[in-house]
Short mmCIF file of C-alpha atoms and ligand atoms in Angstrom, two decimals:
data_model
loop_
_atom_site.label_atom_id
_atom_site.label_comp_id
_atom_site.label_asym_id
_atom_site.label_seq_id
_atom_site.Cartn_x
_atom_site.Cartn_y
_atom_site.Cartn_z
CA UNK A 1 60.84 -40.23 88.92
CA UNK A 2 57.76 -38.23 87.99
CA UNK A 3 58.40 -34.54 87.47
CA UNK A 4 55.43 -34.04 89.77
CA UNK A 5 57.85 -34.83 92.60
CA UNK A 6 60.38 -32.18 91.61
CA UNK A 7 58.12 -29.10 91.85
CA UNK A 8 59.59 -26.11 93.73
CA UNK A 9 58.04 -24.79 95.95
CA UNK A 10 56.73 -28.15 97.16
CA UNK A 11 52.95 -28.34 96.71
CA UNK A 12 50.61 -29.10 99.59
CA UNK A 13 49.83 -32.40 97.90
CA UNK A 14 51.00 -34.04 94.68
CA UNK A 15 49.91 -37.49 93.51
CA UNK A 16 51.73 -38.64 90.38
CA UNK A 17 49.98 -41.01 87.99
CA UNK A 18 52.50 -42.30 85.49
CA UNK A 19 49.73 -43.72 83.29
CA UNK A 20 48.12 -40.29 82.98
CA UNK A 21 50.77 -38.23 81.18
CA UNK A 22 49.36 -35.66 78.77
CA UNK A 23 51.08 -34.72 75.56
CA UNK A 24 50.98 -31.16 74.25
CA UNK A 25 50.85 -31.39 70.44
CA UNK A 26 50.01 -29.33 67.40
CA UNK A 27 46.28 -29.72 68.06
CA UNK A 28 46.33 -28.63 71.70
CA UNK A 29 44.28 -25.55 72.58
CA UNK A 30 44.16 -23.56 75.80
CA UNK A 31 40.60 -23.08 76.98
CA UNK A 32 39.99 -20.06 79.20
CA UNK A 33 36.79 -20.04 81.25
CA UNK A 34 35.37 -17.17 83.33
CA UNK A 35 38.11 -14.56 83.41
CA UNK A 36 41.01 -16.97 82.91
CA UNK A 37 41.96 -15.27 79.61
CA UNK A 38 45.00 -13.25 80.74
CA UNK A 39 46.61 -16.21 82.55
CA UNK A 40 45.82 -18.44 79.56
CA UNK A 41 47.62 -15.98 77.26
CA UNK A 42 50.57 -15.93 79.65
CA UNK A 43 50.68 -19.75 79.58
CA UNK A 44 50.52 -19.76 75.79
CA UNK A 45 53.40 -17.28 75.77
CA UNK A 46 55.48 -19.74 77.78
CA UNK A 47 54.61 -22.82 75.71
CA UNK A 48 54.68 -21.41 72.16
CA UNK A 49 58.39 -20.61 71.61
CA UNK A 50 59.78 -24.08 72.43
CA UNK A 51 56.91 -26.14 70.99
CA UNK A 52 56.37 -24.02 67.91
CA UNK A 53 52.64 -24.86 68.20
CA UNK A 54 49.85 -22.34 67.71
CA UNK A 55 48.22 -23.13 71.08
CA UNK A 56 45.21 -20.89 70.48
CA UNK A 57 43.45 -19.47 73.52
CA UNK A 58 39.76 -20.26 73.06
CA UNK A 59 36.58 -19.79 75.07
CA UNK A 60 34.69 -23.00 74.20
CA UNK A 61 35.64 -26.25 75.90
CA UNK A 62 37.07 -28.98 73.70
CA UNK A 63 38.68 -32.37 74.36
CA UNK A 64 42.43 -32.77 74.45
CA UNK A 65 43.04 -29.27 75.71
CA UNK A 66 44.48 -27.43 78.69
CA UNK A 67 41.51 -25.85 80.46
CA UNK A 68 41.89 -22.96 82.90
CA UNK A 69 38.86 -22.18 85.03
CA UNK A 70 38.19 -19.58 87.67
CA UNK A 71 35.50 -21.41 89.56
CA UNK A 72 34.72 -18.57 91.94
CA UNK A 73 34.65 -21.01 94.83
CA UNK A 74 35.36 -19.98 98.38
CA UNK A 75 38.82 -21.58 98.34
CA UNK A 76 41.98 -19.57 98.89
CA UNK A 77 42.15 -17.28 95.83
CA UNK A 78 45.90 -17.93 95.69
CA UNK A 79 45.50 -21.73 95.70
CA UNK A 80 44.73 -24.05 92.77
CA UNK A 81 43.98 -27.63 91.73
CA UNK A 82 45.72 -29.21 88.78
CA UNK A 83 44.54 -32.48 87.21
CA UNK A 84 46.63 -33.97 84.44
CA UNK A 85 44.95 -36.84 82.58
CA UNK A 86 45.84 -38.49 79.28
CA UNK A 87 42.84 -36.73 77.77
CA UNK A 88 43.55 -33.22 78.96
CA UNK A 89 44.76 -30.88 81.67
CA UNK A 90 42.38 -29.05 84.03
CA UNK A 91 43.61 -26.16 86.16
CA UNK A 92 41.09 -24.63 88.54
CA UNK A 93 41.33 -21.82 91.05
CA UNK A 94 39.11 -19.42 92.95
CA UNK A 95 41.01 -16.46 91.49
CA UNK A 96 43.49 -15.45 88.81
CA UNK A 97 46.39 -15.45 91.29
CA UNK A 98 45.75 -19.11 91.98
CA UNK A 99 45.61 -19.93 88.29
CA UNK A 100 48.90 -18.11 87.79
CA UNK A 101 50.51 -20.15 90.57
CA UNK A 102 49.11 -23.31 88.99
CA UNK A 103 50.68 -22.36 85.66
CA UNK A 104 54.08 -22.21 87.39
CA UNK A 105 53.52 -25.77 88.58
CA UNK A 106 52.30 -26.88 85.16
CA UNK A 107 55.42 -25.59 83.37
CA UNK A 108 57.57 -27.59 85.81
CA UNK A 109 55.69 -30.76 84.81
CA UNK A 110 57.04 -30.35 81.26
CA UNK A 111 60.65 -31.16 80.26
CA UNK A 112 63.25 -28.42 80.88
CA UNK A 113 63.47 -27.79 77.13
CA UNK A 114 60.03 -26.13 77.35
CA UNK A 115 61.85 -23.09 78.74
CA UNK A 116 63.80 -22.54 75.51
CA UNK A 117 63.33 -19.36 73.51
CA UNK A 118 63.59 -21.25 70.21
CA UNK A 119 61.74 -24.27 68.84
CA UNK A 120 62.87 -27.65 70.22
CA UNK A 121 61.99 -31.24 69.45
CA UNK A 122 59.74 -32.49 72.27
CA UNK A 123 57.88 -34.70 73.01
CA UNK A 124 56.12 -32.18 75.25
CA UNK A 125 54.87 -34.48 77.98
CA UNK A 126 53.10 -33.11 81.05
CA UNK A 127 53.62 -35.47 84.02
CA UNK A 128 50.27 -37.06 84.94
CA UNK A 129 48.52 -36.87 88.29
CA UNK A 130 46.89 -34.43 90.68
CA UNK A 131 48.12 -31.42 92.60
CA UNK A 132 46.21 -29.48 95.25
CA UNK A 133 48.04 -26.46 96.51
CA UNK A 134 47.83 -23.17 98.37
CA UNK A 135 50.36 -20.80 99.94
CA UNK A 136 51.47 -20.80 103.55
CA UNK A 137 51.96 -17.00 103.64
CA UNK A 138 50.51 -14.03 101.78
CA UNK A 139 53.88 -12.26 101.39
CA UNK A 140 56.53 -14.13 99.39
CA UNK A 141 58.96 -11.44 98.46
CA UNK A 142 62.27 -10.60 96.94
CA UNK A 143 64.01 -7.21 97.22
CA UNK A 144 66.26 -5.69 94.59
CA UNK A 145 68.53 -2.75 95.45
CA UNK A 146 68.65 -0.70 92.23
CA UNK A 147 70.52 2.09 94.02
CA UNK A 148 74.02 0.84 94.77
CA UNK A 149 74.10 -0.37 91.19
CA UNK A 150 71.45 0.67 88.71
CA UNK A 151 69.50 -1.95 86.77
CA UNK A 152 67.47 -1.11 83.68
CA UNK A 153 63.74 -1.61 83.29
CA UNK A 154 64.45 -4.52 80.90
CA UNK A 155 66.64 -6.16 83.53
CA UNK A 156 64.04 -5.70 86.26
CA UNK A 157 61.43 -7.23 83.93
CA UNK A 158 63.60 -10.30 83.44
CA UNK A 159 64.06 -10.47 87.21
CA UNK A 160 60.26 -10.43 87.61
CA UNK A 161 59.83 -13.26 85.11
CA UNK A 162 62.52 -15.36 86.75
CA UNK A 163 61.22 -14.99 90.30
CA UNK A 164 57.56 -15.47 89.32
CA UNK A 165 58.23 -19.12 88.44
CA UNK A 166 58.89 -19.81 92.11
CA UNK A 167 55.56 -18.26 93.14
CA UNK A 168 57.11 -15.07 94.50
CA UNK A 169 54.35 -12.44 94.63
CA UNK A 170 56.12 -9.32 95.96
CA UNK A 171 58.94 -7.28 94.45
CA UNK A 172 60.32 -4.77 96.94
CA UNK A 173 62.38 -2.17 95.09
CA UNK A 174 64.94 -0.29 97.17
CA UNK A 175 64.85 3.02 95.27
CA UNK A 176 66.91 5.49 97.33
CA UNK A 177 70.00 5.39 99.47
CA UNK A 178 73.23 7.27 100.05
CA UNK A 179 74.53 6.53 96.56
CA UNK A 180 71.47 7.55 94.55
CA UNK A 181 67.78 8.34 94.18
CA UNK A 182 66.22 6.27 91.39
CA UNK A 183 62.55 7.31 91.10
CA UNK A 184 61.43 10.56 89.47
CA UNK A 185 59.62 12.87 91.92
CA UNK A 186 58.08 15.76 89.99
CA UNK A 187 58.01 18.23 92.89
CA UNK A 188 61.69 17.51 93.66
CA UNK A 189 63.33 16.99 90.26
CA UNK A 190 66.95 17.26 91.39
CA UNK A 191 66.53 14.00 93.33
CA UNK A 192 66.99 12.12 90.09
CA UNK A 193 68.53 14.90 87.98
CA UNK A 194 71.48 15.13 90.35
CA UNK A 195 70.92 12.34 92.88
CA UNK A 196 70.31 9.68 90.25
CA UNK A 197 73.42 10.38 88.25
CA UNK A 198 75.84 7.87 89.70
CA UNK A 199 76.31 4.61 91.61
CA UNK A 200 78.89 2.68 93.62
CA UNK A 201 82.20 3.05 91.85
CA UNK A 202 81.16 6.32 90.18
CA UNK A 203 79.47 4.86 87.10
CA UNK A 204 76.67 6.73 85.35
CA UNK A 205 73.70 5.37 87.35
CA UNK A 206 70.23 6.19 86.07
CA UNK A 207 66.65 6.49 87.25
CA UNK A 208 63.09 5.51 86.37
CA UNK A 209 60.66 8.13 85.14
CA UNK A 210 57.20 7.94 86.65
CA UNK A 211 55.89 6.63 83.35
CA UNK A 212 58.50 3.87 83.23
CA UNK A 213 57.77 3.00 86.83
CA UNK A 214 54.02 2.77 86.17
CA UNK A 215 54.71 0.43 83.24
CA UNK A 216 56.97 -1.70 85.41
CA UNK A 217 54.32 -1.94 88.12
CA UNK A 218 51.78 -3.02 85.48
CA UNK A 219 54.21 -5.60 84.08
CA UNK A 220 54.74 -7.02 87.55
CA UNK A 221 50.96 -7.11 88.08
CA UNK A 222 50.61 -9.16 84.89
CA UNK A 223 52.85 -11.69 86.69
CA UNK A 224 50.75 -11.40 89.87
CA UNK A 225 53.58 -9.58 91.59
CA UNK A 226 52.95 -6.49 93.71
CA UNK A 227 55.69 -3.87 93.66
CA UNK A 228 56.54 -2.31 97.02
CA UNK A 229 58.55 0.87 96.52
CA UNK A 230 60.97 1.85 99.27
CA UNK A 231 62.26 5.36 99.73
CA UNK A 232 64.58 5.12 102.66
CA UNK A 233 64.25 7.92 105.28
CA UNK A 234 65.55 9.55 107.41
CA UNK A 235 68.96 7.82 107.10
CA UNK A 236 70.61 6.49 103.95
CA UNK A 237 69.87 9.84 102.33
CA UNK A 238 73.11 11.38 101.01
CA UNK A 239 71.74 11.50 97.44
CA UNK A 240 68.70 13.47 98.62
CA UNK A 241 70.81 15.78 100.80
CA UNK A 242 73.20 16.43 97.91
CA UNK A 243 70.24 17.26 95.67
CA UNK A 244 68.48 19.50 98.22
CA UNK A 245 70.95 20.80 100.85
CA UNK A 246 68.07 22.51 102.71
CA UNK A 247 67.27 19.00 104.01
CA UNK A 248 70.55 18.96 105.96
CA UNK A 249 70.80 20.59 109.38
CA UNK A 250 73.77 22.80 108.43
CA UNK A 251 72.57 23.64 104.91
CA UNK A 252 75.86 22.54 103.37
CA UNK A 253 75.58 20.47 100.18
CA UNK A 254 77.42 17.15 100.60
CA UNK A 255 79.20 15.63 97.60
CA UNK A 256 77.58 12.67 95.89
CA UNK A 257 78.68 9.46 97.53
CA UNK A 258 79.94 6.60 95.37
CA UNK A 259 81.74 4.37 97.86
CA UNK A 260 80.27 1.21 99.34
CA UNK A 261 79.89 2.94 102.69
CA UNK A 262 79.50 1.52 106.12
CA UNK A 263 76.45 -0.47 107.03
CA UNK A 264 75.51 1.54 110.08
CA UNK A 265 74.34 4.76 108.45
CA UNK A 266 76.08 8.09 108.30
CA UNK A 267 73.54 10.47 106.71
CA UNK A 268 70.24 11.89 107.87
CA UNK A 269 67.48 14.24 106.88
CA UNK A 270 67.33 17.05 109.44
CA UNK A 271 64.52 15.97 111.74
CA UNK A 272 64.30 19.48 113.25
CA UNK A 273 63.33 21.25 110.03
CA UNK A 274 59.79 21.67 108.71
CA UNK A 275 61.02 21.30 105.12
CA UNK A 276 61.92 17.67 105.93
CA UNK A 277 58.28 16.88 106.65
CA UNK A 278 57.06 18.70 103.55
CA UNK A 279 59.62 16.72 101.55
CA UNK A 280 58.55 13.36 102.95
CA UNK A 281 54.88 14.21 102.52
CA UNK A 282 55.27 15.27 98.89
CA UNK A 283 57.54 12.38 97.96
CA UNK A 284 55.20 9.75 99.36
CA UNK A 285 52.15 11.46 97.89
CA UNK A 286 53.66 10.99 94.42
CA UNK A 287 54.85 7.46 95.14
CA UNK A 288 51.44 6.47 96.54
CA UNK A 289 49.77 7.73 93.38
CA UNK A 290 52.10 5.54 91.28
CA UNK A 291 51.48 2.45 93.37
CA UNK A 292 48.23 0.51 93.09
CA UNK A 293 49.58 -2.04 95.59
CA UNK A 294 48.69 -1.61 99.24
CA UNK A 295 52.18 -1.03 100.70
CA UNK A 296 54.76 1.74 100.94
CA UNK A 297 58.17 1.13 102.51
CA UNK A 298 59.80 4.03 104.36
CA UNK A 299 63.12 2.41 105.27
CA UNK A 300 63.93 3.82 108.73
CA UNK A 301 66.94 1.49 109.08
CA UNK A 302 70.40 2.19 110.45
CA UNK A 303 69.96 5.79 111.48
CA UNK A 304 73.11 6.22 113.49
CA UNK A 305 73.48 9.75 112.18
CA UNK A 306 70.04 10.76 113.48
CA UNK A 307 69.78 11.81 117.14
CA UNK A 308 67.51 9.24 118.82
CA UNK A 309 65.00 11.80 120.05
CA UNK A 310 64.77 13.25 116.53
CA UNK A 311 64.41 9.77 115.02
CA UNK A 312 61.46 8.90 117.23
CA UNK A 313 59.78 12.23 116.54
CA UNK A 314 60.39 11.78 112.82
CA UNK A 315 58.92 8.29 112.67
CA UNK A 316 55.89 9.22 114.76
CA UNK A 317 55.17 12.24 112.59
CA UNK A 318 55.85 10.58 109.23
CA UNK A 319 53.77 7.43 109.77
CA UNK A 320 50.42 9.25 109.67
CA UNK A 321 51.61 11.43 106.74
CA UNK A 322 52.36 8.36 104.67
CA UNK A 323 49.43 6.37 106.01
CA UNK A 324 47.05 9.13 104.87
CA UNK A 325 47.42 7.87 101.30
CA UNK A 326 45.55 4.73 102.28
CA UNK A 327 48.56 2.42 102.18
CA UNK A 328 50.01 0.09 104.77
CA UNK A 329 53.40 1.37 105.85
CA UNK A 330 56.40 -0.95 106.13
CA UNK A 331 59.63 -0.09 107.91
CA UNK A 332 62.74 -2.07 108.68
CA UNK A 333 62.70 -3.49 112.23
CA UNK A 334 64.21 -0.31 113.70
CA UNK A 335 60.88 1.45 113.12
CA UNK A 336 59.54 -0.40 116.18
CA UNK A 337 61.72 1.69 118.48
CA UNK A 338 59.13 4.41 117.98
CA UNK A 339 55.54 4.33 119.20
CA UNK A 340 53.91 2.83 116.11
CA UNK A 341 50.31 1.77 115.59
CA UNK A 342 49.71 -1.99 115.11
CA UNK A 343 49.01 -1.45 111.41
CA UNK A 344 52.69 -0.81 110.69
CA UNK A 345 54.51 -3.79 109.20
CA UNK A 346 58.06 -4.46 110.40
CA UNK A 347 60.65 -6.08 108.18
CA UNK A 348 62.99 -8.13 110.36
CA UNK A 349 66.60 -8.38 109.25
CA UNK A 350 67.91 -9.65 112.54
CA UNK A 351 70.97 -7.75 113.49
CA UNK A 352 70.61 -9.58 116.79
CA UNK A 353 69.61 -6.75 119.08
CA UNK A 354 65.97 -6.10 118.23
CA UNK A 355 64.43 -9.58 118.60
CA UNK A 356 62.63 -8.82 121.86
CA UNK A 357 61.32 -5.52 120.46
CA UNK A 358 60.04 -7.26 117.32
CA UNK A 359 58.41 -10.07 119.30
CA UNK A 360 56.71 -7.60 121.65
CA UNK A 361 55.39 -5.47 118.78
CA UNK A 362 54.15 -8.58 116.99
CA UNK A 363 52.31 -9.60 120.15
CA UNK A 364 50.59 -6.17 120.04
CA UNK A 365 49.53 -6.87 116.46
CA UNK A 366 52.27 -5.54 114.18
CA UNK A 367 52.71 -7.95 111.25
CA UNK A 368 56.28 -9.04 110.48
CA UNK A 369 58.07 -9.87 107.24
CA UNK A 370 61.05 -12.13 107.87
CA UNK A 371 64.34 -11.42 106.13
CA UNK A 372 66.91 -12.78 108.60
CA UNK A 373 70.25 -11.68 107.20
CA UNK A 374 72.08 -14.85 108.20
CA UNK A 375 69.69 -16.96 106.09
CA UNK A 376 67.81 -14.77 103.64
CA UNK A 377 70.28 -12.08 102.50
CA UNK A 378 71.11 -12.75 98.88
CA UNK A 379 74.13 -10.43 99.05
CA UNK A 380 75.98 -12.74 101.44
CA UNK A 381 78.64 -14.93 99.85
CA UNK A 382 77.71 -18.60 99.41
CA UNK A 383 81.19 -19.69 100.51
CA UNK A 384 84.58 -18.08 100.93
CA UNK A 385 85.14 -18.72 97.20
CA UNK A 386 82.25 -16.49 96.10
CA UNK A 387 83.91 -13.60 94.23
CA UNK A 388 81.32 -10.96 95.16
CA UNK A 389 79.07 -10.30 98.13
CA UNK A 390 79.55 -9.63 101.82
CA UNK A 391 80.02 -11.96 104.77
CA UNK A 392 79.06 -9.78 107.73
CA UNK A 393 76.07 -12.06 108.38
CA UNK A 394 78.06 -15.21 107.55
CA UNK A 395 78.21 -17.39 104.48
CA UNK A 396 74.78 -18.35 103.15
CA UNK A 397 74.84 -21.47 101.02
CA UNK A 398 71.59 -23.12 99.90
CA UNK A 399 71.33 -25.24 103.04
CA UNK A 400 71.27 -22.11 105.21
CA UNK A 401 68.87 -20.29 102.88
CA UNK A 402 66.52 -23.26 103.26
CA UNK A 403 67.25 -24.22 106.86
CA UNK A 404 65.07 -21.92 108.95
CA UNK A 405 61.45 -21.56 109.90
CA UNK A 406 59.71 -18.18 109.68
CA UNK A 407 57.78 -19.05 112.85
CA UNK A 408 60.74 -19.78 115.10
CA UNK A 409 63.52 -17.54 113.80
CA UNK A 410 62.59 -14.72 116.20
CA UNK A 411 62.22 -15.95 119.74
CA UNK A 412 58.78 -15.28 121.15
CA UNK A 413 57.24 -14.17 117.84
CA UNK A 414 53.58 -15.22 117.68
CA UNK A 415 53.20 -17.30 114.48
CA UNK A 416 50.02 -15.42 113.59
CA UNK A 417 52.11 -12.24 113.18
CA UNK A 418 54.13 -13.68 110.29
CA UNK A 419 53.04 -11.97 107.08
CA UNK A 420 55.66 -13.87 105.12
CA UNK A 421 59.25 -13.97 103.98
CA UNK A 422 61.47 -11.81 101.79
CA UNK A 423 64.95 -12.29 100.36
CA UNK A 424 66.79 -8.96 99.91
CA UNK A 425 69.52 -8.49 97.33
CA UNK A 426 71.65 -5.47 98.23
CA UNK A 427 73.93 -4.57 95.36
CA UNK A 428 77.01 -2.76 96.68
CA UNK A 429 79.16 -5.53 95.12
CA UNK A 430 76.70 -6.64 92.44
CA UNK A 431 77.54 -4.64 89.34
CA UNK A 432 75.86 -6.49 86.50
CA UNK A 433 72.65 -8.37 85.94
CA UNK A 434 74.39 -11.73 85.42
CA UNK A 435 75.68 -11.26 88.97
CA UNK A 436 72.14 -10.53 90.17
CA UNK A 437 71.19 -13.93 88.75
CA UNK A 438 74.20 -15.57 90.37
CA UNK A 439 73.36 -14.30 93.85
CA UNK A 440 69.62 -14.92 93.49
CA UNK A 441 69.63 -18.46 92.11
CA UNK A 442 69.37 -20.98 93.63
CA UNK A 443 68.86 -19.35 97.03
CA UNK A 444 65.64 -17.58 96.11
CA UNK A 445 63.85 -20.87 95.28
CA UNK A 446 64.77 -22.06 98.79
CA UNK A 447 63.32 -18.97 100.48
CA UNK A 448 60.31 -18.91 98.16
CA UNK A 449 59.59 -22.47 99.28
CA UNK A 450 59.66 -21.39 102.95
CA UNK A 451 57.06 -18.78 102.03
CA UNK A 452 54.81 -21.07 100.00
CA UNK A 453 55.02 -24.65 101.22
CA UNK A 454 53.50 -26.11 104.39
CA UNK A 455 56.06 -26.80 107.09
CA UNK A 456 55.19 -30.51 106.86
CA UNK A 457 57.00 -30.63 103.49
CA UNK A 458 60.23 -29.22 104.94
CA UNK A 459 62.95 -31.75 104.31
CA UNK A 460 66.47 -30.86 103.20
CA UNK A 461 67.33 -34.14 101.42
CA UNK A 462 64.08 -33.92 99.48
CA UNK A 463 64.58 -30.24 98.68
CA UNK A 464 68.14 -30.91 97.44
CA UNK A 465 66.85 -33.58 95.11
CA UNK A 466 64.01 -31.42 93.79
CA UNK A 467 66.21 -28.37 93.37
CA UNK A 468 68.71 -30.47 91.42
CA UNK A 469 66.07 -30.95 88.73
CA UNK A 470 65.88 -27.17 88.32
CA UNK A 471 69.47 -26.85 87.14
CA UNK A 472 68.59 -27.79 83.55
CA UNK A 473 65.54 -25.46 83.62
CA UNK A 474 67.54 -22.48 84.79
CA UNK A 475 70.28 -23.34 82.28
CA UNK A 476 67.80 -23.38 79.39
CA UNK A 477 66.51 -20.00 80.58
CA UNK A 478 70.08 -18.70 80.35
CA UNK A 479 70.21 -18.00 84.09
CA UNK A 480 73.72 -17.60 85.47
CA UNK A 481 72.93 -19.58 88.61
CA UNK A 482 75.45 -20.69 91.22
CA UNK A 483 76.11 -24.42 90.99
CA UNK A 484 76.28 -24.87 94.75
CA UNK A 485 78.39 -27.90 95.66
CA UNK A 486 75.62 -28.94 98.06
CA UNK A 487 73.19 -29.81 95.27
CA UNK A 488 73.44 -32.96 93.09
CA UNK A 489 72.64 -30.99 89.93
CA UNK A 490 71.09 -32.95 87.08
C1 TNX B 1 72.47 -3.50 105.73
S1 TNX B 1 69.86 -4.52 106.58
C2 TNX B 1 71.60 -2.61 105.13
C3 TNX B 1 71.87 -2.16 103.75
C4 TNX B 1 73.14 -2.74 103.21
C5 TNX B 1 73.27 -4.18 103.63
C6 TNX B 1 74.44 -4.90 103.05
C7 TNX B 1 69.49 -3.05 106.18
C8 TNX B 1 68.14 -2.67 106.47
N1 TNX B 1 70.41 -2.21 105.65
O1 TNX B 1 71.89 -0.77 103.68
O2 TNX B 1 73.09 -2.64 101.82
O3 TNX B 1 73.34 -4.24 105.03
O4 TNX B 1 74.43 -6.26 103.35
#
C-alpha cells in the first residue's frame, strides 16, 4: 500500500499515484521560493543524515528537485498542497507554518530509514500522488510537566522535534508546582535558587535561566511550535511559599515538598496579602517579556487550600494584571468559577463536576482547550501492566486516546468554542526522558490527529493500520514507544 495512505495525522485528502513516485538522489536540490528558506533548510536537515546527499538549498528553480513555495494565497496559512510526480516534488502553502506541516507529511512518504541519524542505503523513494491538507483546530498541544521531575533543555528540544512530526504546534510547559519552581524570575531569585533545587523523590531538580528559556522558545518557534508557559497560582505553590514565606498567611516557611502529593491541592498563596498581588504581577511581567507567543497560563487548578471567597477575589484581580501584558490568559477549567471575561481560555480536564460551567462559559464566548483526563492524559497507565503512571482517570490505551471527539466530549459545548486539543504529561511517576517517550508515544499521535484531521477521516480500524506503519519510524528515531497490543505494528 502507498505510504500516502499511512500519514498521521490523516490529511484532508490524499490521492496516491503509484506511477508517480519520486526518487531523491545525489543530484536532488531543494528549491526555496519566496521566504521558504528556513523550512527548506529544516527539510534538508532531516534528509541529509540518512541519504548522505548534499541536498543544497537553492533559490532558482530546476528540474528534478523538491520545490517549496510560499504562494501568499488566501488559503489557510497552516494548510498546504503537496504534489509528488516522477519529475519532482512541489510543496505549496500560504505561509511557512503550512510548509512546515507539509514537510512532516513529505518525510512520512519516504521509507522509515530516512529517519536514521547515519547514512543508509535507500532507495529514497517519495510515494507519488497529491495531498491537500489543512488543520481542523488552531491549537494542537502537548504539555510537559518539568516540575515533578526536571528535564534538561536538550531533552525538551528532543521532545519538540518528536512531537513536531505529528503537526503539534503548541508546547505547554508546566513550570511551577508544589515540588519546584523551574523558571528564573529575576525579581524573586529564591524561587529557583531554593524552590528549584529538588523534585519528586528528593533528587537535585534544576531550573531554566531566562536566557536558556528564550533559546528554547526560539528553538520551538523554528519548529513552528508556540511555547505556553504555565506558572500555577494560587494553589500548587509550596515551592514558592518555601522560597518566600511572606506569601503564606502565617508567615511560616514550609519545608520543600518532594512527595508525589495529593491531586486536590494543599498549598496556597495568601489571597489576603498585598504582597501576593505584587508577586504575581512581577512574575508574569517577566514571563510575558520572555514569551513572544500570545498566551500565558496561570494554572488556577485544584485550590482546595484556598478559601473560595479568596480564590474568586484572587482570580478576578489577577486576570487583568496578567492580561495587561497583551497576552491571552489560560486557566484550567476551575478558573471559570470566577467572573471571567470571554477572552479567558479554559483548559478542560474533566474531573466530571465542571462540565455545565464550562459549557455555559463557552456559550458566552470563552474558548476551550480540551484535555479530558480519561482520554488525553499521557500520565495515565495504558493498561494495568504499565509500570509507571496513574489510573485515577482510568487506563488510557491508544483506542481511548483516539476514541473521542473534541466537539462532543463536554455536553452542551458549542463546537465553535473549541480552540483545540492538548495532551498533558504530568511527571510525578515519570523520572527519566525514556519514560517521557514511553508515555507520549503512541498516544500523542492519536490526540494530534484529533486536533488536525477532519472528523470525516475518523476511523479506528484505519487509524490502527496507519499508526502501525509508524512503529518502524519511531524505532529508527530511537523513540522508546509503547508497543500497545492494540496496534498491528509493522
Ligand atoms: C491533576 S488536572 C493535576 C496535576 C496532577 C495530575 C496527575 C490538573 C489541572 N492537575 O496537578 O499532576 O492530576 O494526574
